[in-house]
mmCIF file of C-alpha atoms in Angstrom:
data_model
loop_
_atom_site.group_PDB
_atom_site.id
_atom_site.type_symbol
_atom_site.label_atom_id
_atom_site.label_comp_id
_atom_site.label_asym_id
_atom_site.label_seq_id
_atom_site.Cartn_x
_atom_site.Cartn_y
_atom_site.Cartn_z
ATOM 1 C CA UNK A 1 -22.069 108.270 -22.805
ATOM 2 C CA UNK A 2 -24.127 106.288 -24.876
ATOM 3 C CA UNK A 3 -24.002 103.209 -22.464
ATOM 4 C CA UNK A 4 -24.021 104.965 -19.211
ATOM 5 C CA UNK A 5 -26.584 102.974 -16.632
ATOM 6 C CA UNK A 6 -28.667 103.242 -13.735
ATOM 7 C CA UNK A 7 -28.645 101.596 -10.780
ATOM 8 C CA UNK A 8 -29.646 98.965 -11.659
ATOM 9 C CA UNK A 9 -26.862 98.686 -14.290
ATOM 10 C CA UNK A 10 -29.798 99.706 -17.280
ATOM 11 C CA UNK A 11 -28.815 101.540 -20.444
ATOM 12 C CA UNK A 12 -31.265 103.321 -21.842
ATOM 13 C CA UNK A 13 -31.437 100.714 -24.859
ATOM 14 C CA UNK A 14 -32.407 98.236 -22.168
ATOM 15 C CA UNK A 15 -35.502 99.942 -20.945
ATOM 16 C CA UNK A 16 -36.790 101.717 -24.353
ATOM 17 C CA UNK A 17 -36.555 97.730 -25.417
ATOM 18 C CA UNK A 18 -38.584 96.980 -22.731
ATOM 19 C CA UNK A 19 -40.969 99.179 -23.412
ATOM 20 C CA UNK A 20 -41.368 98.592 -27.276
ATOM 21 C CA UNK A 21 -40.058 101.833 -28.401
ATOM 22 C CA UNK A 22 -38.550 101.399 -31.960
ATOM 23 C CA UNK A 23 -37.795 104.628 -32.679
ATOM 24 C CA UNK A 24 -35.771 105.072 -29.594
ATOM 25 C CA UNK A 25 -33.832 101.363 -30.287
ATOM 26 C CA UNK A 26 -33.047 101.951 -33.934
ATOM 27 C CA UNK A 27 -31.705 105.990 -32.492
ATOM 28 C CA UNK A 28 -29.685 104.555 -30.178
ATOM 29 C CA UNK A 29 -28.181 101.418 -31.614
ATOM 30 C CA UNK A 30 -27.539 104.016 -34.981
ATOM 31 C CA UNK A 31 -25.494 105.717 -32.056
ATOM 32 C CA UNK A 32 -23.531 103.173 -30.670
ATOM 33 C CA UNK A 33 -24.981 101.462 -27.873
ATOM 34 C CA UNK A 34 -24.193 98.472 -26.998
ATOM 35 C CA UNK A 35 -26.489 96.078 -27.667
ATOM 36 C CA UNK A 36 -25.458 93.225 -25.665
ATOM 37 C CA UNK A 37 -25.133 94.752 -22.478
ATOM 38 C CA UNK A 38 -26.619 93.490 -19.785
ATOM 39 C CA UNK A 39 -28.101 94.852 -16.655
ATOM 40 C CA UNK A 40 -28.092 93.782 -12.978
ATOM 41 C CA UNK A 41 -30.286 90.776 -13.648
ATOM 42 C CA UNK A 42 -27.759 89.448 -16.837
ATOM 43 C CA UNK A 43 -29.983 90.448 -19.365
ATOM 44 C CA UNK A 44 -29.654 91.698 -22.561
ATOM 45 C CA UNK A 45 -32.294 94.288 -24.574
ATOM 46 C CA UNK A 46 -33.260 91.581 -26.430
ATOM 47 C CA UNK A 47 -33.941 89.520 -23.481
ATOM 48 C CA UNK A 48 -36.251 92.445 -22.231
ATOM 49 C CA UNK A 49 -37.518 93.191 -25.797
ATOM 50 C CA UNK A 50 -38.825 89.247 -26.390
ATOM 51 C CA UNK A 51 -40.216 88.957 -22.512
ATOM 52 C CA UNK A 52 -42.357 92.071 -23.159
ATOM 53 C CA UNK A 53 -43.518 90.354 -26.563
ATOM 54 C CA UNK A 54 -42.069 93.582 -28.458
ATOM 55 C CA UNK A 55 -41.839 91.798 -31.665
ATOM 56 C CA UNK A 56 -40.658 94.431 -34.183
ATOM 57 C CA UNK A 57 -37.778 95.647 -31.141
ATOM 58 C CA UNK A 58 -36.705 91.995 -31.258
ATOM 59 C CA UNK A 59 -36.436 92.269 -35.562
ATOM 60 C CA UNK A 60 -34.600 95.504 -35.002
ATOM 61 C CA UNK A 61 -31.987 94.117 -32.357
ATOM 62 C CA UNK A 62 -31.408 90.305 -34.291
ATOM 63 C CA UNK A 63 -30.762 92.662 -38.109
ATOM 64 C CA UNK A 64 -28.362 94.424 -35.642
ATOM 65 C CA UNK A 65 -26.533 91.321 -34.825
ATOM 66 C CA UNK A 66 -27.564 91.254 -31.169
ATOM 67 C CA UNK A 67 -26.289 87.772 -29.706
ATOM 68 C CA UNK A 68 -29.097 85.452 -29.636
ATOM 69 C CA UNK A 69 -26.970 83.039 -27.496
ATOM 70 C CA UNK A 70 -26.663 85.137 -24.837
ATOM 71 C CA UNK A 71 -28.319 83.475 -21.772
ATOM 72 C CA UNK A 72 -29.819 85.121 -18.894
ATOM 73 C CA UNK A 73 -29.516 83.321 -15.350
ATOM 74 C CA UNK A 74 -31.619 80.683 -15.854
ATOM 75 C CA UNK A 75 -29.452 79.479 -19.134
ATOM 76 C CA UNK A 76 -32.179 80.273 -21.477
ATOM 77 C CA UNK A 77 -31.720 82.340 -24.788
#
């Protein structure tokens, strides 16, 4: 299962967004995952991606149509 999470209710595309690995984000949203899941803290890989300042993950997550409306528990985007 592409979307399968940790404890912390994680996908993998969560934490290889966090992280800044392309590679791994364009692999895994080219497999399904889904990109607007969010973890245990309501946020979204692009959330994690744009915290971290992992500029190119964000590009890769907005051409994939990742909601950029989403907000996290504070009510920003």
């Amino acid at each position: 299962d592409i979307n399968v999470k940790d404890a912390l209710v994680r996908t993998a595309l969560h934490q290889a967004a966090a992280n800044g690995h392309e590679v791994v984000v364009q692999l895994l949203m080219n497999k399904g995952a889904d990109i607007n899941a969010k973890n245990s803290s309501g946020l979204t890989a692009l959330h994690q991606a744009s915290a971290n300042g992992h500029e190119a993950v964000v590009r890769l997550l907005v051409d994939k149509d990742a909601d950029i409306n989403v907000k996290d528990p504070s009510g920003l985007t």
